[in-house]
Amino acid sequence: MALATRLQVPPELITVAARRVMARCEELARVTSTPGSITRVYLSPEHARVNRLAAEWMRELGMTTRQDAAGNQVSRLAPVGAPDAPALLLGSHLDTVPDAGRFDGIIGVLMALEVVRLVRRRDEDGVASSPFPFALEVVAFSDEEGTRFGKALLGSSAVAGQWEASWWDLTDEDGVTLREAFREFGLDPGRVGEAARRPDELVAYLEAHIEQGPELHRSGQALAAVSSIASARRFQLIVEGEARHAGGTPYDMRRDALLGASEAALAVERICRGEHHIVGTVGQLEAFPGAVNVVPGEAHFSLDLRGEFDDTRDHTWDEIARELDAIMGRRGLSWQAREVHSAPAVFCAPLLQDVVRAGIGGEAPTLFSRAGHDAMSIGAITDVGMLFLRNPDGISHHPDEAVSGDDVAVGIQALAEAVLHLAAEPR
Ligand code: GLV
Ligand code: MN
Ligand code: MN
């Protein structure tokens, strides 16, 4: 018998599901280390609290749940009689940037749970199972943003089996190493490899996420399929000059590190603006010793560089590096860069783009994602697909980040139908 590709549930159930998602976004927003705003970083007490909440919601659906060896909260619903069936992973992340919005990542985890609620089978005793030949798993990834340790996608990298030993010595702003933070959280650094999944355990990964840009808002559409996710590199840069008296030092004697870093930030903008689909951002800039009457002797800044393709991103970095040599040379400064994150562009599998478009229905648009997502790491072990939701005004990584309940409702329906379409594919 052919599997249905349309969701056969009363529309009210989808409305209720969307309301629950919106209410849970508010509930998770209250779990923050900065009262009055939202900040929730990897391996923090807030991370433990949202994992506990997610686990409760997973169990409520009849899923089994566990926190994996990298702090990801994972849940599973297997088909009857096939406890070890490979799994379709659905999910996104629960960590945030500082002073974040309520939806980035979070909406994808909560929508995935509603999809499970809508498609699961229940026997006469109410015991839930997957109605498909594969299991359904929902994963709440623990670190996508990289807010605490600078390196993004730590949670999903562990699941992809791509953890690197050099990351253990990354430190947070208090000097706590990733290794120490693991132990404080109750995880064993020596066992992080146990979070890794094998390709043969997986069918695919599907992630719903807000767009974090203005395209859907501008085109007046609620949903899109994603074609690929931008490649990214992140650097921490140090400029060294000389700290001297702000009054006594004439301009021809100054080696002002902050001015060198500022000129570098402007050069990043100028160079990236000239390239198609490349964006560069200097999001952190700090002067040392940081006194009102001292010419800055040292400046630290970050660079986040993204592009549709790895080679154009890399050429752009080479051009920025040449320009930094020129700027610092003119100003008598030296500079160095440490690369803290690198992720290649990831292409969504054509079949998964098709099922997402089929789930959306009509003339579903397809967008390229400039933002990074857990799907980037998971792409190393299985096919990935993504569904974007309209993000009014395109504002994200900001407390005004928004999504409408109506869009969440059609998003849940589209994601559920994408899963049905995937299940109906011959394999
Ligand atoms: C995550 O939101 C990123 O793209 O930086
Ligand atoms: Mn995100
Ligand atoms: Mn984000």
Coordinates of N, CA and C in Angstrom, one line a residue, residues 95-229:
D95 N 20.9 26.4 22.2 CA 21.8 27.5 22.7 C 21.5 28.8 22.0
T96 N 22.0 29.9 22.5 CA 21.8 31.2 21.9 C 23.0 32.1 21.9
V97 N 22.9 33.1 21.1 CA 23.9 34.2 21.1 C 23.6 35.0 22.4
P98 N 24.5 36.0 22.7 CA 24.2 36.9 23.8 C 23.0 37.8 23.4
D99 N 22.1 38.1 24.3 CA 20.9 39.0 24.0 C 20.2 38.5 22.8
A100 N 19.8 37.3 22.8 CA 19.2 36.6 21.6 C 17.7 36.9 21.5
G101 N 17.2 36.4 20.4 CA 15.8 36.3 20.2 C 15.3 34.9 20.7
R102 N 14.0 34.7 20.5 CA 13.4 33.5 21.1 C 13.3 32.3 20.2
F103 N 13.7 32.5 18.9 CA 13.3 31.4 17.9 C 14.5 30.8 17.2
D104 N 15.6 31.4 17.1 CA 16.7 30.9 16.4 C 17.1 29.5 17.0
G105 N 16.9 28.5 16.2 CA 17.2 27.1 16.7 C 16.1 26.5 17.4
I106 N 15.6 27.2 18.4 CA 14.6 26.7 19.3 C 13.3 26.2 18.6
I107 N 12.9 27.1 17.6 CA 11.7 26.8 16.9 C 11.8 25.4 16.1
G108 N 13.0 25.1 15.7 CA 13.3 23.9 14.9 C 13.1 22.6 15.8
V109 N 13.6 22.8 17.0 CA 13.4 21.6 18.0 C 12.0 21.4 18.3
L110 N 11.3 22.5 18.6 CA 9.9 22.4 19.1 C 9.0 22.0 17.9
M111 N 9.2 22.5 16.7 CA 8.4 22.1 15.6 C 8.6 20.6 15.3
A112 N 9.9 20.1 15.5 CA 10.1 18.7 15.2 C 9.3 17.8 16.2
L113 N 9.2 18.3 17.4 CA 8.4 17.5 18.4 C 7.0 17.5 18.0
E114 N 6.5 18.6 17.5 CA 5.1 18.6 17.0 C 4.8 17.7 15.8
V115 N 5.9 17.6 14.9 CA 5.8 16.7 13.8 C 5.6 15.3 14.3
V116 N 6.5 14.9 15.3 CA 6.4 13.6 15.8 C 5.0 13.4 16.4
R117 N 4.5 14.4 17.1 CA 3.1 14.2 17.7 C 2.1 14.0 16.6
L118 N 2.2 14.6 15.5 CA 1.2 14.5 14.4 C 1.3 13.2 13.6
V119 N 2.5 12.7 13.5 CA 2.6 11.5 12.6 C 2.7 10.2 13.3
R120 N 3.0 10.3 14.6 CA 3.3 9.0 15.4 C 2.0 8.1 15.3
R121 N 2.3 6.8 15.5 CA 1.2 5.9 15.6 C 1.0 5.6 17.1
R122 N -0.2 5.3 17.5 CA -0.4 4.9 18.9 C -1.3 3.6 18.9
D123 N -0.9 2.6 19.7 CA -1.7 1.4 19.7 C -2.9 1.6 20.7
E124 N -3.7 0.6 20.9 CA -4.9 0.7 21.7 C -4.5 1.1 23.2
D125 N -3.3 0.8 23.6 CA -2.9 1.1 25.0 C -2.2 2.5 25.0
G126 N -2.2 3.2 23.9 CA -1.6 4.5 23.8 C -0.1 4.5 23.7
V127 N 0.5 3.3 23.4 CA 1.9 3.3 23.2 C 2.3 3.8 21.8
A128 N 3.2 4.7 21.8 CA 3.6 5.4 20.6 C 4.7 4.7 19.8
S129 N 4.6 4.8 18.5 CA 5.7 4.2 17.7 C 5.8 5.0 16.4
S130 N 6.9 4.8 15.7 CA 7.0 5.4 14.4 C 6.2 4.7 13.4
P131 N 5.4 5.4 12.5 CA 4.6 4.7 11.5 C 5.4 4.3 10.3
F132 N 6.7 4.7 10.3 CA 7.5 4.5 9.1 C 8.4 3.3 9.2
P133 N 9.1 2.9 8.2 CA 10.1 1.9 8.3 C 11.3 2.4 9.0
F134 N 11.4 3.6 9.3 CA 12.5 4.2 10.1 C 12.1 4.8 11.4
A135 N 13.0 5.0 12.3 CA 12.7 5.6 13.6 C 12.7 7.1 13.4
L136 N 12.0 7.8 14.3 CA 12.0 9.3 14.3 C 12.9 9.7 15.5
E137 N 13.8 10.5 15.3 CA 14.6 11.1 16.4 C 14.5 12.6 16.4
V138 N 14.4 13.2 17.5 CA 14.5 14.6 17.6 C 15.7 15.0 18.4
V139 N 16.6 15.8 17.9 CA 17.8 16.2 18.6 C 17.7 17.7 18.9
A140 N 18.0 18.0 20.2 CA 18.2 19.4 20.5 C 19.7 19.6 20.7
F141 N 20.3 20.2 19.7 CA 21.8 20.3 19.7 C 22.2 21.4 20.8
S142 N 23.4 21.1 21.4 CA 23.8 21.8 22.6 C 24.5 23.1 22.3
D143 N 25.2 23.1 21.2 CA 26.0 24.3 20.8 C 26.1 24.4 19.3
E144 N 25.3 25.4 18.8 CA 25.4 25.7 17.4 C 26.1 27.1 17.3
E145 N 25.9 28.0 18.2 CA 26.3 29.4 18.0 C 27.8 29.6 18.3
G146 N 28.4 28.8 19.1 CA 29.8 29.0 19.5 C 30.0 30.2 20.4
T147 N 28.9 30.6 21.1 CA 29.0 31.8 21.9 C 30.1 31.7 23.0
R148 N 30.1 30.6 23.6 CA 31.0 30.5 24.8 C 32.5 30.2 24.4
F149 N 32.7 29.4 23.5 CA 34.1 29.0 23.2 C 34.6 29.5 21.8
G150 N 33.8 30.2 21.1 CA 34.2 30.8 19.8 C 34.1 29.8 18.7
K151 N 34.2 28.5 18.9 CA 34.1 27.5 17.9 C 32.6 27.1 17.8
A152 N 32.0 27.3 16.7 CA 30.6 27.0 16.5 C 30.3 25.5 16.3
L153 N 29.1 25.1 16.4 CA 28.6 23.7 16.0 C 29.3 22.6 16.8
L154 N 29.6 22.9 18.0 CA 30.3 21.8 18.8 C 29.4 20.6 19.0
G155 N 28.1 20.9 19.3 CA 27.2 19.8 19.6 C 27.0 18.9 18.4
S156 N 26.8 19.5 17.2 CA 26.5 18.6 16.1 C 27.8 18.1 15.5
S157 N 29.0 18.7 15.8 CA 30.2 18.2 15.3 C 30.5 16.9 16.1
A158 N 30.1 16.8 17.4 CA 30.3 15.6 18.1 C 29.4 14.5 17.5
V159 N 28.2 14.8 17.2 CA 27.3 13.8 16.6 C 27.8 13.3 15.2
A160 N 28.5 14.2 14.5 CA 29.1 13.9 13.2 C 30.4 13.2 13.4
G161 N 30.9 13.0 14.6 CA 32.1 12.3 14.8 C 33.3 13.1 14.4
Q162 N 33.2 14.4 14.4 CA 34.2 15.3 13.9 C 34.8 16.2 15.0
W163 N 34.8 15.7 16.2 CA 35.4 16.4 17.3 C 36.9 16.4 17.2
E164 N 37.5 17.6 17.4 CA 39.0 17.7 17.3 C 39.6 17.9 18.6
A165 N 40.7 17.2 18.9 CA 41.4 17.2 20.2 C 41.8 18.6 20.6
S166 N 42.2 19.4 19.5 CA 42.7 20.8 19.8 C 41.6 21.7 20.5
W167 N 40.3 21.3 20.3 CA 39.2 22.1 20.9 C 39.2 22.1 22.4
W168 N 39.8 21.1 23.0 CA 39.7 20.9 24.5 C 40.3 22.1 25.2
D169 N 41.3 22.8 24.5 CA 42.0 23.9 25.2 C 41.4 25.2 24.9
L170 N 40.3 25.3 24.1 CA 39.6 26.5 23.9 C 39.1 27.0 25.2
T171 N 39.1 28.4 25.4 CA 38.7 28.9 26.7 C 37.5 29.8 26.5
D172 N 36.7 30.0 27.6 CA 35.6 31.0 27.6 C 36.2 32.3 28.1
E173 N 35.3 33.3 28.3 CA 35.9 34.6 28.7 C 36.4 34.6 30.1
D174 N 36.1 33.6 30.9 CA 36.6 33.5 32.2 C 37.9 32.6 32.3
G175 N 38.3 32.2 31.1 CA 39.5 31.3 31.1 C 39.2 29.9 31.4
V176 N 38.0 29.5 31.5 CA 37.6 28.1 31.7 C 37.8 27.3 30.4
T177 N 38.5 26.2 30.4 CA 38.7 25.5 29.2 C 37.5 24.6 28.9
L178 N 37.3 24.3 27.6 CA 36.2 23.4 27.2 C 36.3 22.1 28.0
R179 N 37.5 21.6 28.2 CA 37.7 20.4 29.0 C 37.1 20.5 30.4
E180 N 37.5 21.6 31.0 CA 37.0 21.9 32.4 C 35.4 22.0 32.4
A181 N 34.9 22.7 31.4 CA 33.5 23.0 31.3 C 32.7 21.7 31.2
F182 N 33.3 20.8 30.4 CA 32.7 19.4 30.2 C 32.5 18.8 31.6
R183 N 33.6 18.8 32.4 CA 33.6 18.1 33.7 C 32.6 18.8 34.6
E184 N 32.6 20.1 34.6 CA 31.7 20.8 35.5 C 30.2 20.5 35.2
F185 N 30.0 20.3 33.9 CA 28.6 20.0 33.5 C 28.2 18.5 33.8
G186 N 29.3 17.7 34.2 CA 29.0 16.3 34.5 C 29.3 15.4 33.3
L187 N 30.0 15.9 32.3 CA 30.3 15.1 31.1 C 31.7 14.7 31.2
D188 N 32.1 13.5 30.6 CA 33.4 13.0 30.6 C 34.1 13.3 29.3
P189 N 35.1 14.2 29.2 CA 35.7 14.5 27.9 C 36.2 13.3 27.2
G190 N 36.7 12.3 28.0 CA 37.2 11.1 27.3 C 36.2 10.3 26.6
R191 N 34.9 10.6 26.8 CA 33.8 9.8 26.2 C 33.1 10.6 25.1
V192 N 33.6 11.7 24.7 CA 32.8 12.6 23.7 C 32.6 11.8 22.4
G193 N 33.5 10.9 22.1 CA 33.3 10.1 20.8 C 32.0 9.3 20.8
E194 N 31.5 9.0 22.0 CA 30.3 8.2 22.1 C 29.0 8.9 21.6
A195 N 29.2 10.3 21.4 CA 28.0 11.0 20.8 C 27.9 10.8 19.3
A196 N 29.0 10.3 18.7 CA 29.1 10.1 17.2 C 28.1 9.1 16.7
R197 N 27.4 9.5 15.6 CA 26.5 8.5 14.9 C 27.1 8.0 13.7
R198 N 26.8 6.8 13.3 CA 27.3 6.2 12.0 C 26.3 6.5 10.9
P199 N 26.8 6.7 9.7 CA 25.9 7.0 8.6 C 24.8 5.9 8.4
D200 N 25.2 4.6 8.7 CA 24.2 3.5 8.5 C 23.1 3.5 9.6
E201 N 23.3 4.4 10.6 CA 22.2 4.5 11.6 C 21.2 5.5 11.2
L202 N 21.5 6.2 10.1 CA 20.7 7.4 9.8 C 20.0 7.3 8.4
V203 N 18.8 7.9 8.3 CA 18.2 8.0 7.0 C 18.4 9.3 6.4
A204 N 18.4 10.4 7.2 CA 18.6 11.8 6.7 C 18.4 12.7 7.9
Y205 N 18.7 14.0 7.7 CA 18.4 15.0 8.8 C 17.6 16.1 8.2
L206 N 16.5 16.5 8.9 CA 15.7 17.6 8.4 C 15.6 18.6 9.5
E207 N 15.9 19.9 9.2 CA 15.9 21.0 10.2 C 15.0 22.1 9.7
A208 N 14.1 22.6 10.6 CA 13.3 23.8 10.3 C 14.0 24.9 11.1
H209 N 14.1 26.1 10.5 CA 14.8 27.2 11.1 C 14.2 28.5 10.6
I210 N 14.2 29.6 11.4 CA 13.8 30.9 10.8 C 14.9 31.3 9.8
E211 N 14.5 32.1 8.9 CA 15.4 32.4 7.8 C 16.6 33.3 8.2
Q212 N 16.4 34.2 9.2 CA 17.5 35.1 9.6 C 18.0 36.1 8.5
G213 N 17.1 36.3 7.6 CA 17.3 37.3 6.6 C 16.0 37.7 6.0
P214 N 16.0 38.7 5.1 CA 14.7 39.3 4.7 C 14.0 38.7 3.4
E215 N 14.6 37.6 2.8 CA 14.1 37.2 1.5 C 12.6 36.8 1.5
L216 N 12.2 36.0 2.5 CA 10.8 35.6 2.5 C 9.9 36.7 2.9
H217 N 10.3 37.6 3.8 CA 9.6 38.7 4.2 C 9.3 39.6 3.0
R218 N 10.4 39.8 2.2 CA 10.3 40.7 1.0 C 9.3 40.1 0.0
S219 N 9.4 38.7 -0.2 CA 8.6 38.1 -1.3 C 7.2 37.8 -0.8
G220 N 6.9 38.0 0.5 CA 5.6 37.8 1.0 C 5.2 36.3 1.1
Q221 N 6.3 35.4 1.2 CA 6.0 34.0 1.4 C 6.4 33.5 2.8
A222 N 5.7 32.5 3.2 CA 5.9 32.0 4.6 C 7.1 31.0 4.7
L223 N 7.3 30.2 3.7 CA 8.2 29.1 3.8 C 9.1 28.9 2.6
A224 N 10.3 28.3 2.8 CA 11.1 28.0 1.6 C 11.9 26.7 1.9
A225 N 12.3 26.1 0.9 CA 13.3 25.0 1.0 C 14.7 25.6 0.9
V226 N 15.7 25.0 1.5 CA 17.0 25.5 1.4 C 17.9 24.7 0.5
S227 N 18.6 25.4 -0.4 CA 19.5 24.7 -1.4 C 20.8 24.4 -0.8
S228 N 21.5 25.4 -0.1 CA 22.8 25.1 0.5 C 23.0 26.1 1.6
I229 N 24.0 25.8 2.4 CA 24.3 26.6 3.6 C 25.7 27.1 3.4

